[in-house]
mmCIF file of C-alpha atoms in Angstrom:
data_model
loop_
_atom_site.group_PDB
_atom_site.id
_atom_site.type_symbol
_atom_site.label_atom_id
_atom_site.label_comp_id
_atom_site.label_asym_id
_atom_site.label_seq_id
_atom_site.Cartn_x
_atom_site.Cartn_y
_atom_site.Cartn_z
ATOM 1 C CA MET A 234 163.698 273.006 115.305
ATOM 2 C CA ARG A 235 163.332 271.051 118.503
ATOM 3 C CA VAL A 236 160.505 268.521 118.837
ATOM 4 C CA ILE A 237 159.270 267.096 122.167
ATOM 5 C CA PRO A 238 157.017 264.007 121.883
ATOM 6 C CA LEU A 239 153.880 263.995 124.053
ATOM 7 C CA SER A 240 152.079 260.848 122.864
ATOM 8 C CA GLU A 241 151.702 258.774 119.711
ATOM 9 C CA GLU A 242 149.326 261.427 118.371
ATOM 10 C CA SER A 243 150.852 264.640 119.699
ATOM 11 C CA TYR A 244 154.085 266.558 120.091
ATOM 12 C CA LEU A 245 155.514 269.995 120.782
ATOM 13 C CA LYS A 246 157.532 271.737 118.069
ATOM 14 C CA GLN A 247 159.210 275.119 118.239
ATOM 15 C CA LEU A 248 157.260 277.635 116.207
ATOM 16 C CA GLU A 249 158.839 278.427 112.847
ATOM 17 C CA PRO A 250 157.883 280.681 109.914
ATOM 18 C CA SER A 251 156.311 277.811 107.973
ATOM 19 C CA ASP A 252 153.718 277.459 110.787
ATOM 20 C CA ALA A 253 152.192 280.898 110.149
ATOM 21 C CA GLN A 254 149.369 279.730 107.865
ATOM 22 C CA GLU A 255 148.358 276.882 110.186
ATOM 23 C CA MET A 256 148.545 279.091 113.278
ATOM 24 C CA PHE A 257 146.482 281.813 111.632
ATOM 25 C CA TRP A 258 143.867 279.210 110.611
ATOM 26 C CA LEU A 259 143.676 278.023 114.236
ATOM 27 C CA THR A 260 143.427 281.580 115.553
ATOM 28 C CA ASP A 261 140.867 282.667 112.981
ATOM 29 C CA THR A 262 138.597 279.624 113.405
ATOM 30 C CA ASN A 263 138.677 280.126 117.194
ATOM 31 C CA ARG A 264 138.507 283.912 117.205
ATOM 32 C CA GLN A 265 135.269 284.265 119.207
ATOM 33 C CA TYR A 266 136.201 281.457 121.596
ATOM 34 C CA LEU A 267 139.697 282.833 122.317
ATOM 35 C CA ARG A 268 138.518 286.443 122.554
ATOM 36 C CA GLU A 269 136.875 285.735 125.900
ATOM 37 C CA TRP A 270 140.276 285.441 127.626
ATOM 38 C CA LEU A 271 143.043 286.614 125.264
ATOM 39 C CA PRO A 272 143.647 290.316 124.557
ATOM 40 C CA TRP A 273 145.524 290.046 121.242
ATOM 41 C CA LEU A 274 142.854 288.787 118.810
ATOM 42 C CA ASP A 275 142.109 292.225 117.347
ATOM 43 C CA TYR A 276 145.815 292.564 116.462
ATOM 44 C CA THR A 277 145.928 289.238 114.619
ATOM 45 C CA ARG A 278 143.981 289.790 111.409
ATOM 46 C CA THR A 279 146.247 288.275 108.747
ATOM 47 C CA VAL A 280 148.749 285.482 108.164
ATOM 48 C CA GLU A 281 151.409 288.207 108.156
ATOM 49 C CA ASP A 282 150.390 289.254 111.695
ATOM 50 C CA THR A 283 150.862 285.656 112.804
ATOM 51 C CA ALA A 284 154.187 285.428 110.959
ATOM 52 C CA GLY A 285 155.315 288.539 112.848
ATOM 53 C CA PHE A 286 154.441 286.908 116.160
ATOM 54 C CA ILE A 287 156.345 283.758 115.190
ATOM 55 C CA GLN A 288 159.382 285.854 114.219
ATOM 56 C CA MET A 289 159.183 287.581 117.610
ATOM 57 C CA THR A 290 159.275 284.151 119.325
ATOM 58 C CA ILE A 291 162.288 283.152 117.206
ATOM 59 C CA ASN A 292 164.055 286.362 118.238
ATOM 60 C CA GLN A 293 163.149 285.635 121.855
ATOM 61 C CA HIS A 294 164.717 282.174 121.524
ATOM 62 C CA ASN A 295 167.828 283.574 119.801
ATOM 63 C CA ASN A 296 168.213 286.096 122.648
ATOM 64 C CA ASN A 297 168.086 283.304 125.239
ATOM 65 C CA GLN A 298 164.767 284.567 126.600
ATOM 66 C CA GLY A 299 162.670 281.444 126.176
ATOM 67 C CA THR A 300 160.926 279.630 123.412
ATOM 68 C CA HIS A 301 157.396 279.105 122.123
ATOM 69 C CA TYR A 302 156.126 275.754 120.961
ATOM 70 C CA GLY A 303 153.190 274.720 118.889
ATOM 71 C CA ILE A 304 151.123 271.838 120.258
ATOM 72 C CA TRP A 305 150.486 269.442 117.373
ATOM 73 C CA TYR A 306 147.743 266.824 117.486
ATOM 74 C CA ILE A 307 147.037 264.360 114.682
ATOM 75 C CA GLY A 308 148.869 266.538 112.175
ATOM 76 C CA ARG A 309 147.206 269.861 113.097
ATOM 77 C CA LEU A 310 148.333 272.759 115.230
ATOM 78 C CA ALA A 311 146.107 272.637 118.314
ATOM 79 C CA GLY A 312 147.534 275.506 120.379
ATOM 80 C CA THR A 313 150.715 277.075 121.703
ATOM 81 C CA LEU A 314 152.633 277.555 124.903
ATOM 82 C CA GLY A 315 155.691 279.546 125.843
ATOM 83 C CA VAL A 316 157.301 281.747 128.432
ATOM 84 C CA HIS A 317 157.013 285.508 128.498
ATOM 85 C CA ASN A 318 160.711 285.969 129.333
ATOM 86 C CA LEU A 319 163.432 284.321 131.395
ATOM 87 C CA ASP A 320 164.677 286.162 134.479
ATOM 88 C CA TRP A 321 168.127 284.584 134.601
ATOM 89 C CA ILE A 322 169.258 286.530 137.671
ATOM 90 C CA ASN A 323 166.341 285.365 139.835
ATOM 91 C CA ARG A 324 165.893 282.080 137.898
ATOM 92 C CA LYS A 325 162.166 282.485 137.328
ATOM 93 C CA THR A 326 159.738 282.776 134.449
ATOM 94 C CA SER A 327 156.026 282.781 133.633
ATOM 95 C CA LEU A 328 154.147 280.507 131.248
ATOM 96 C CA GLY A 329 151.269 281.287 128.915
ATOM 97 C CA TYR A 330 149.206 278.933 126.763
ATOM 98 C CA TRP A 331 146.072 278.531 124.682
ATOM 99 C CA LEU A 332 144.307 275.710 122.893
ATOM 100 C CA GLY A 333 141.720 275.725 120.119
ATOM 101 C CA ALA A 334 138.223 274.710 121.249
ATOM 102 C CA GLN A 335 138.104 271.710 118.905
ATOM 103 C CA PHE A 336 141.261 270.249 120.517
ATOM 104 C CA GLN A 337 140.158 270.362 124.144
ATOM 105 C CA GLY A 338 139.309 267.296 126.174
ATOM 106 C CA HIS A 339 142.314 265.204 125.103
ATOM 107 C CA GLY A 340 144.675 266.191 127.940
ATOM 108 C CA LEU A 341 146.884 268.014 125.441
ATOM 109 C CA MET A 342 147.567 271.116 127.491
ATOM 110 C CA THR A 343 148.350 269.215 130.667
ATOM 111 C CA GLN A 344 150.782 266.964 128.749
ATOM 112 C CA ALA A 345 152.309 269.991 127.022
ATOM 113 C CA VAL A 346 152.838 271.938 130.258
ATOM 114 C CA VAL A 347 154.365 268.905 132.019
ATOM 115 C CA SER A 348 156.805 268.279 129.162
ATOM 116 C CA TYR A 349 157.677 271.966 128.826
ATOM 117 C CA MET A 350 158.379 272.185 132.552
ATOM 118 C CA ASP A 351 160.434 268.975 132.598
ATOM 119 C CA GLN A 352 162.427 269.604 129.442
ATOM 120 C CA LEU A 353 162.926 273.349 129.594
ATOM 121 C CA VAL A 354 161.818 275.321 132.663
ATOM 122 C CA PHE A 355 163.199 273.030 135.359
ATOM 123 C CA GLY A 356 165.308 271.032 132.902
ATOM 124 C CA SER A 357 167.766 272.720 130.551
ATOM 125 C CA TRP A 358 167.061 276.271 131.810
ATOM 126 C CA GLY A 359 167.370 275.334 135.499
ATOM 127 C CA MET A 360 164.743 277.815 136.701
ATOM 128 C CA GLU A 361 163.804 277.924 140.377
ATOM 129 C CA LYS A 362 160.241 279.230 139.967
ATOM 130 C CA LEU A 363 157.487 279.138 137.362
ATOM 131 C CA THR A 364 154.312 281.196 137.531
ATOM 132 C CA ILE A 365 151.067 280.890 135.610
ATOM 133 C CA GLN A 366 148.403 283.598 135.596
ATOM 134 C CA ALA A 367 144.837 283.114 134.466
ATOM 135 C CA ALA A 368 141.703 285.200 134.731
ATOM 136 C CA THR A 369 139.864 284.187 137.889
ATOM 137 C CA GLU A 370 136.781 283.212 135.870
ATOM 138 C CA ASN A 371 138.775 281.162 133.329
ATOM 139 C CA GLY A 372 138.249 277.729 134.849
ATOM 140 C CA LYS A 373 139.857 275.802 131.984
ATOM 141 C CA SER A 374 143.137 277.718 132.185
ATOM 142 C CA ARG A 375 143.159 277.616 135.977
ATOM 143 C CA ALA A 376 142.607 273.851 135.952
ATOM 144 C CA ILE A 377 146.097 273.246 134.525
ATOM 145 C CA PRO A 378 148.156 274.663 137.416
ATOM 146 C CA GLU A 379 145.652 273.307 139.936
ATOM 147 C CA ARG A 380 145.872 269.803 138.434
ATOM 148 C CA LEU A 381 149.680 269.978 138.482
ATOM 149 C CA GLY A 382 150.029 270.996 142.136
ATOM 150 C CA PHE A 383 150.873 274.684 141.723
ATOM 151 C CA GLN A 384 150.284 276.916 144.738
ATOM 152 C CA LEU A 385 147.800 279.768 144.472
ATOM 153 C CA GLU A 386 149.800 282.832 145.522
ATOM 154 C CA GLY A 387 146.921 285.276 145.300
ATOM 155 C CA VAL A 388 144.754 287.368 143.025
ATOM 156 C CA LEU A 389 145.855 290.446 141.094
ATOM 157 C CA ARG A 390 142.827 292.705 140.925
ATOM 158 C CA ARG A 391 141.859 294.302 137.610
ATOM 159 C CA ASN A 392 145.081 292.964 136.131
ATOM 160 C CA GLU A 393 144.219 292.745 132.435
ATOM 161 C CA PHE A 394 142.040 294.757 130.072
ATOM 162 C CA LEU A 395 140.037 292.506 127.740
ATOM 163 C CA TYR A 396 138.555 294.716 125.016
ATOM 164 C CA ASP A 397 135.922 296.461 127.145
ATOM 165 C CA HIS A 398 136.467 295.354 130.743
ATOM 166 C CA PHE A 399 139.102 294.441 133.301
ATOM 167 C CA VAL A 400 139.589 290.952 134.735
ATOM 168 C CA ASP A 401 141.312 289.760 137.872
ATOM 169 C CA HIS A 402 144.113 287.191 137.583
ATOM 170 C CA ALA A 403 144.805 284.220 139.827
ATOM 171 C CA VAL A 404 148.579 283.798 140.202
ATOM 172 C CA TYR A 405 149.948 280.276 140.652
ATOM 173 C CA SER A 406 153.541 279.271 141.268
ATOM 174 C CA MET A 407 155.662 276.148 141.313
ATOM 175 C CA LEU A 408 159.157 275.905 142.798
ATOM 176 C CA ARG A 409 161.710 273.449 141.449
ATOM 177 C CA SER A 410 161.679 271.402 144.684
ATOM 178 C CA GLU A 411 157.866 271.262 144.662
ATOM 179 C CA TRP A 412 157.864 270.099 141.045
ATOM 180 C CA GLU A 413 160.404 267.356 141.777
ATOM 181 C CA GLU A 414 158.297 266.182 144.728
ATOM 182 C CA PHE A 415 155.065 266.322 142.728
ATOM 183 C CA ARG A 416 156.606 264.449 139.793
ATOM 184 C CA SER A 417 157.946 261.675 142.002
ATOM 185 C CA SER A 418 154.701 261.213 143.948
ATOM 186 C CA LYS A 419 151.966 261.817 141.342
ATOM 187 C CA MET A 420 153.248 261.368 137.840
ATOM 188 C CA ASP A 421 155.805 258.533 137.789
#
């Protein structure tokens, strides 16, 4: 499994079956917190449910449709990030992520997204465009693309059903040339 270092205390590692217990613990201990913005919590009730998700991400990787990584911080799984699929013809993809409440405030997600974009999206996969969607009221998720210079393309109204209501999504995008310019001016 591929590992991408983030700092002395953190790294990204491709999800694997042995991560199911740790990922379920993270999901279960953050269930109420995550439920505000993620629609899949009611379908993740057991370690086996989590193992099924991890197997789906392995299949996705094996089918050359992207890969999901766990974000590890001081020996614990802190969250995940991965693409929904790779559109090889149009060279674009979309990124999703989440982080447990107890792991926020360390810059983990920003570091993880930067490394994922550098190493995979605009690196080995050679994509031209990356999008990130977040509920318009989800300030923490929206802060990542805003901090990294993504362009707000617009708002998709009533785009996702969260248990008992619809939410609008802000859609952000980054082109390869914009990322290269941003990296050279802001991050090096």
